[in-house]
């Protein structure tokens, strides 16, 4: 079985070029594998928002995230997904001064890692005169407890 997969990869390399073969080869290697857990999860609080960033995980096709307010009971959990290779997201319309718990799992189809947890994320107004960084990943808009992903526009490639 491994021999036929290697032969198929070599044939693919010869026919499709190295870049396509590497991408498809990694998909073959990751098929049916649960990704490792996410590491390096960090939050940067902002005014009514927080930005999230993490390290990429091999074999992850997407990252499933949750954010829930922890200082008030019975609040809705925001659930959203970031497609790999993305490793950032911004959660908007959250309460300044409130504490949030964030979880993230690396997923390959229905196979997901154990979630990484970051507790105590507290959005706060930015200091006067500072401008928050422009997000590079999806923006998650919290509207009455429902998360909506707003894709970022990419600059045209010239």
PDB file of C-alpha atoms in Angstrom:
ATOM      1  CA  UNK A   1       0.000   0.000   0.000  1.00  0.00           C
ATOM      2  CA  UNK A   2       2.750   2.467   0.910  1.00  0.00           C
ATOM      3  CA  UNK A   3       4.622   1.529  -2.255  1.00  0.00           C
ATOM      4  CA  UNK A   4       1.618   2.327  -4.483  1.00  0.00           C
ATOM      5  CA  UNK A   5       1.093   5.671  -2.706  1.00  0.00           C
ATOM      6  CA  UNK A   6       4.743   6.555  -3.266  1.00  0.00           C
ATOM      7  CA  UNK A   7       4.469   5.583  -6.940  1.00  0.00           C
ATOM      8  CA  UNK A   8       1.335   7.709  -7.324  1.00  0.00           C
ATOM      9  CA  UNK A   9       3.119  10.652  -5.707  1.00  0.00           C
ATOM     10  CA  UNK A  10       6.076  10.282  -8.086  1.00  0.00           C
ATOM     11  CA  UNK A  11       3.721  10.135 -11.062  1.00  0.00           C
ATOM     12  CA  UNK A  12       1.915  13.196  -9.753  1.00  0.00           C
ATOM     13  CA  UNK A  13       5.224  15.012  -9.347  1.00  0.00           C
ATOM     14  CA  UNK A  14       6.165  14.247 -12.930  1.00  0.00           C
ATOM     15  CA  UNK A  15       2.796  15.291 -14.365  1.00  0.00           C
ATOM     16  CA  UNK A  16       1.633  18.205 -12.231  1.00  0.00           C
ATOM     17  CA  UNK A  17       4.796  19.928 -11.095  1.00  0.00           C
ATOM     18  CA  UNK A  18       6.440  20.104  -7.691  1.00  0.00           C
ATOM     19  CA  UNK A  19       4.128  22.684  -6.077  1.00  0.00           C
ATOM     20  CA  UNK A  20       0.940  20.759  -6.867  1.00  0.00           C
ATOM     21  CA  UNK A  21       2.510  17.434  -5.928  1.00  0.00           C
ATOM     22  CA  UNK A  22       3.640  18.774  -2.562  1.00  0.00           C
ATOM     23  CA  UNK A  23       0.139  20.058  -1.768  1.00  0.00           C
ATOM     24  CA  UNK A  24      -1.585  16.865  -2.873  1.00  0.00           C
ATOM     25  CA  UNK A  25       1.115  14.744  -1.241  1.00  0.00           C
ATOM     26  CA  UNK A  26       0.495  16.420   2.115  1.00  0.00           C
ATOM     27  CA  UNK A  27      -3.245  15.770   1.722  1.00  0.00           C
ATOM     28  CA  UNK A  28      -2.492  12.095   1.100  1.00  0.00           C
ATOM     29  CA  UNK A  29      -0.277  11.980   4.186  1.00  0.00           C
ATOM     30  CA  UNK A  30      -2.914  13.713   6.328  1.00  0.00           C
ATOM     31  CA  UNK A  31      -5.951  11.708   5.175  1.00  0.00           C
ATOM     32  CA  UNK A  32      -7.631  10.154   8.207  1.00  0.00           C
ATOM     33  CA  UNK A  33      -5.218  11.758  10.701  1.00  0.00           C
ATOM     34  CA  UNK A  34      -6.247  13.843  13.686  1.00  0.00           C
ATOM     35  CA  UNK A  35      -4.124  17.011  13.859  1.00  0.00           C
ATOM     36  CA  UNK A  36      -2.072  17.871  16.930  1.00  0.00           C
ATOM     37  CA  UNK A  37      -3.426  20.429  19.386  1.00  0.00           C
ATOM     38  CA  UNK A  38      -2.974  24.127  18.679  1.00  0.00           C
ATOM     39  CA  UNK A  39      -0.092  25.881  20.427  1.00  0.00           C
ATOM     40  CA  UNK A  40       0.803  29.514  20.880  1.00  0.00           C
ATOM     41  CA  UNK A  41      -2.774  30.797  21.235  1.00  0.00           C
ATOM     42  CA  UNK A  42      -2.628  34.508  22.102  1.00  0.00           C
ATOM     43  CA  UNK A  43      -5.227  37.244  22.405  1.00  0.00           C
ATOM     44  CA  UNK A  44      -4.722  40.962  21.898  1.00  0.00           C
ATOM     45  CA  UNK A  45      -7.560  42.968  23.460  1.00  0.00           C
ATOM     46  CA  UNK A  46      -8.998  46.004  21.714  1.00  0.00           C
ATOM     47  CA  UNK A  47     -11.961  48.327  22.037  1.00  0.00           C
ATOM     48  CA  UNK A  48     -15.008  46.023  21.868  1.00  0.00           C
ATOM     49  CA  UNK A  49     -12.953  43.286  20.242  1.00  0.00           C
ATOM     50  CA  UNK A  50     -10.009  40.957  20.611  1.00  0.00           C
ATOM     51  CA  UNK A  51      -7.620  39.583  18.029  1.00  0.00           C
ATOM     52  CA  UNK A  52      -6.553  35.945  18.189  1.00  0.00           C
ATOM     53  CA  UNK A  53      -3.384  34.378  16.771  1.00  0.00           C
ATOM     54  CA  UNK A  54      -1.921  30.868  16.960  1.00  0.00           C
ATOM     55  CA  UNK A  55       0.746  28.653  15.433  1.00  0.00           C
ATOM     56  CA  UNK A  56      -0.150  26.599  12.332  1.00  0.00           C
ATOM     57  CA  UNK A  57      -0.723  22.872  12.858  1.00  0.00           C
ATOM     58  CA  UNK A  58       0.337  20.261  10.274  1.00  0.00           C
ATOM     59  CA  UNK A  59      -2.622  18.386   8.747  1.00  0.00           C
ATOM     60  CA  UNK A  60      -5.140  21.018   9.924  1.00  0.00           C
ATOM     61  CA  UNK A  61      -7.637  21.943   7.212  1.00  0.00           C
ATOM     62  CA  UNK A  62      -9.483  24.357   9.528  1.00  0.00           C
ATOM     63  CA  UNK A  63      -9.524  25.694  13.073  1.00  0.00           C
ATOM     64  CA  UNK A  64     -12.780  25.628  15.070  1.00  0.00           C
ATOM     65  CA  UNK A  65     -13.010  28.334  17.694  1.00  0.00           C
ATOM     66  CA  UNK A  66     -15.417  29.279  20.448  1.00  0.00           C
ATOM     67  CA  UNK A  67     -15.610  32.414  22.582  1.00  0.00           C
ATOM     68  CA  UNK A  68     -17.860  32.677  25.619  1.00  0.00           C
ATOM     69  CA  UNK A  69     -18.281  35.368  28.219  1.00  0.00           C
ATOM     70  CA  UNK A  70     -17.393  33.967  31.651  1.00  0.00           C
ATOM     71  CA  UNK A  71     -18.410  36.777  34.002  1.00  0.00           C
ATOM     72  CA  UNK A  72     -22.137  36.380  33.221  1.00  0.00           C
ATOM     73  CA  UNK A  73     -24.050  33.088  33.258  1.00  0.00           C
ATOM     74  CA  UNK A  74     -26.203  31.834  30.375  1.00  0.00           C
ATOM     75  CA  UNK A  75     -24.456  33.749  27.610  1.00  0.00           C
ATOM     76  CA  UNK A  76     -24.327  32.509  24.051  1.00  0.00           C
ATOM     77  CA  UNK A  77     -21.186  30.806  22.824  1.00  0.00           C
ATOM     78  CA  UNK A  78     -19.790  32.271  19.618  1.00  0.00           C
ATOM     79  CA  UNK A  79     -18.683  29.469  17.286  1.00  0.00           C
ATOM     80  CA  UNK A  80     -16.705  30.021  14.123  1.00  0.00           C
ATOM     81  CA  UNK A  81     -14.181  28.392  11.837  1.00  0.00           C
ATOM     82  CA  UNK A  82     -11.017  29.654  10.155  1.00  0.00           C
ATOM     83  CA  UNK A  83      -9.802  27.770   7.092  1.00  0.00           C
ATOM     84  CA  UNK A  84      -6.129  26.784   7.079  1.00  0.00           C
ATOM     85  CA  UNK A  85      -3.586  28.154   6.441  1.00  0.00           C
ATOM     86  CA  UNK A  86      -5.160  31.094   8.341  1.00  0.00           C
ATOM     87  CA  UNK A  87      -3.872  31.549  11.894  1.00  0.00           C
ATOM     88  CA  UNK A  88      -5.632  34.756  12.973  1.00  0.00           C
ATOM     89  CA  UNK A  89      -9.142  36.004  13.668  1.00  0.00           C
ATOM     90  CA  UNK A  90     -10.752  39.092  15.188  1.00  0.00           C
ATOM     91  CA  UNK A  91     -13.863  38.814  17.377  1.00  0.00           C
ATOM     92  CA  UNK A  92     -15.892  42.067  17.318  1.00  0.00           C
ATOM     93  CA  UNK A  93     -18.834  43.478  19.302  1.00  0.00           C
ATOM     94  CA  UNK A  94     -17.768  42.010  22.627  1.00  0.00           C
ATOM     95  CA  UNK A  95     -18.140  43.854  25.927  1.00  0.00           C
ATOM     96  CA  UNK A  96     -15.212  45.918  27.201  1.00  0.00           C
ATOM     97  CA  UNK A  97     -14.180  44.819  30.688  1.00  0.00           C
ATOM     98  CA  UNK A  98     -15.945  41.442  30.372  1.00  0.00           C
ATOM     99  CA  UNK A  99     -13.966  38.208  30.639  1.00  0.00           C
ATOM    100  CA  UNK A 100     -14.053  35.690  27.772  1.00  0.00           C
ATOM    101  CA  UNK A 101     -12.903  32.084  27.472  1.00  0.00           C
ATOM    102  CA  UNK A 102     -11.601  31.082  24.035  1.00  0.00           C
ATOM    103  CA  UNK A 103     -11.085  27.536  22.749  1.00  0.00           C
ATOM    104  CA  UNK A 104      -9.553  26.383  19.483  1.00  0.00           C
ATOM    105  CA  UNK A 105      -9.227  22.936  17.929  1.00  0.00           C
ATOM    106  CA  UNK A 106      -7.298  21.997  14.795  1.00  0.00           C
ATOM    107  CA  UNK A 107      -9.503  19.922  12.483  1.00  0.00           C
ATOM    108  CA  UNK A 108      -8.987  17.673   9.492  1.00  0.00           C
ATOM    109  CA  UNK A 109     -12.534  17.033   8.308  1.00  0.00           C
ATOM    110  CA  UNK A 110     -14.451  15.660  11.301  1.00  0.00           C
ATOM    111  CA  UNK A 111     -11.239  14.726  13.146  1.00  0.00           C
ATOM    112  CA  UNK A 112     -10.356  17.457  15.650  1.00  0.00           C
ATOM    113  CA  UNK A 113      -7.590  17.842  18.207  1.00  0.00           C
ATOM    114  CA  UNK A 114      -8.186  18.422  21.884  1.00  0.00           C
ATOM    115  CA  UNK A 115      -8.982  22.128  22.256  1.00  0.00           C
ATOM    116  CA  UNK A 116      -6.437  24.650  23.439  1.00  0.00           C
ATOM    117  CA  UNK A 117      -7.979  27.017  26.003  1.00  0.00           C
ATOM    118  CA  UNK A 118      -7.269  30.663  26.739  1.00  0.00           C
ATOM    119  CA  UNK A 119      -9.177  32.107  29.688  1.00  0.00           C
ATOM    120  CA  UNK A 120      -9.399  35.665  30.930  1.00  0.00           C
ATOM    121  CA  UNK A 121      -9.488  37.510  27.589  1.00  0.00           C
ATOM    122  CA  UNK A 122     -10.738  41.006  28.511  1.00  0.00           C
ATOM    123  CA  UNK A 123     -11.456  43.540  25.738  1.00  0.00           C
ATOM    124  CA  UNK A 124     -10.624  47.138  26.627  1.00  0.00           C
ATOM    125  CA  UNK A 125     -10.525  50.481  24.854  1.00  0.00           C
ATOM    126  CA  UNK A 126      -7.224  51.145  23.098  1.00  0.00           C
ATOM    127  CA  UNK A 127      -5.048  53.933  24.446  1.00  0.00           C
ATOM    128  CA  UNK A 128      -5.652  57.330  22.862  1.00  0.00           C
ATOM    129  CA  UNK A 129      -3.580  57.824  19.763  1.00  0.00           C
ATOM    130  CA  UNK A 130      -3.007  54.143  19.007  1.00  0.00           C
ATOM    131  CA  UNK A 131      -4.434  52.391  16.021  1.00  0.00           C
ATOM    132  CA  UNK A 132      -5.105  48.638  16.233  1.00  0.00           C
ATOM    133  CA  UNK A 133      -3.402  46.475  13.618  1.00  0.00           C
ATOM    134  CA  UNK A 134      -5.356  45.632  10.485  1.00  0.00           C
ATOM    135  CA  UNK A 135      -6.628  42.051  10.757  1.00  0.00           C
ATOM    136  CA  UNK A 136      -5.209  39.546   8.304  1.00  0.00           C
ATOM    137  CA  UNK A 137      -7.731  36.799   9.031  1.00  0.00           C
ATOM    138  CA  UNK A 138     -11.512  36.685   9.111  1.00  0.00           C
ATOM    139  CA  UNK A 139     -13.395  39.119  11.307  1.00  0.00           C
ATOM    140  CA  UNK A 140     -16.058  37.531  13.480  1.00  0.00           C
ATOM    141  CA  UNK A 141     -18.979  39.864  14.042  1.00  0.00           C
ATOM    142  CA  UNK A 142     -21.042  39.161  17.180  1.00  0.00           C
ATOM    143  CA  UNK A 143     -24.656  40.166  16.532  1.00  0.00           C
ATOM    144  CA  UNK A 144     -27.001  39.284  19.396  1.00  0.00           C
ATOM    145  CA  UNK A 145     -24.973  36.196  20.244  1.00  0.00           C
ATOM    146  CA  UNK A 146     -24.676  34.965  16.649  1.00  0.00           C
ATOM    147  CA  UNK A 147     -21.227  34.902  15.042  1.00  0.00           C
ATOM    148  CA  UNK A 148     -20.880  35.976  11.429  1.00  0.00           C
ATOM    149  CA  UNK A 149     -17.610  35.633   9.523  1.00  0.00           C
ATOM    150  CA  UNK A 150     -16.703  38.646   7.440  1.00  0.00           C
ATOM    151  CA  UNK A 151     -13.978  37.717   4.952  1.00  0.00           C
ATOM    152  CA  UNK A 152     -11.096  40.127   4.513  1.00  0.00           C
ATOM    153  CA  UNK A 153     -10.581  41.581   1.051  1.00  0.00           C
ATOM    154  CA  UNK A 154      -7.268  40.638  -0.481  1.00  0.00           C
ATOM    155  CA  UNK A 155      -5.182  43.127  -2.432  1.00  0.00           C
ATOM    156  CA  UNK A 156      -5.032  42.272  -6.140  1.00  0.00           C
ATOM    157  CA  UNK A 157      -1.872  40.500  -7.232  1.00  0.00           C
ATOM    158  CA  UNK A 158      -0.074  42.370  -9.974  1.00  0.00           C
TER     159      UNK A 158
END
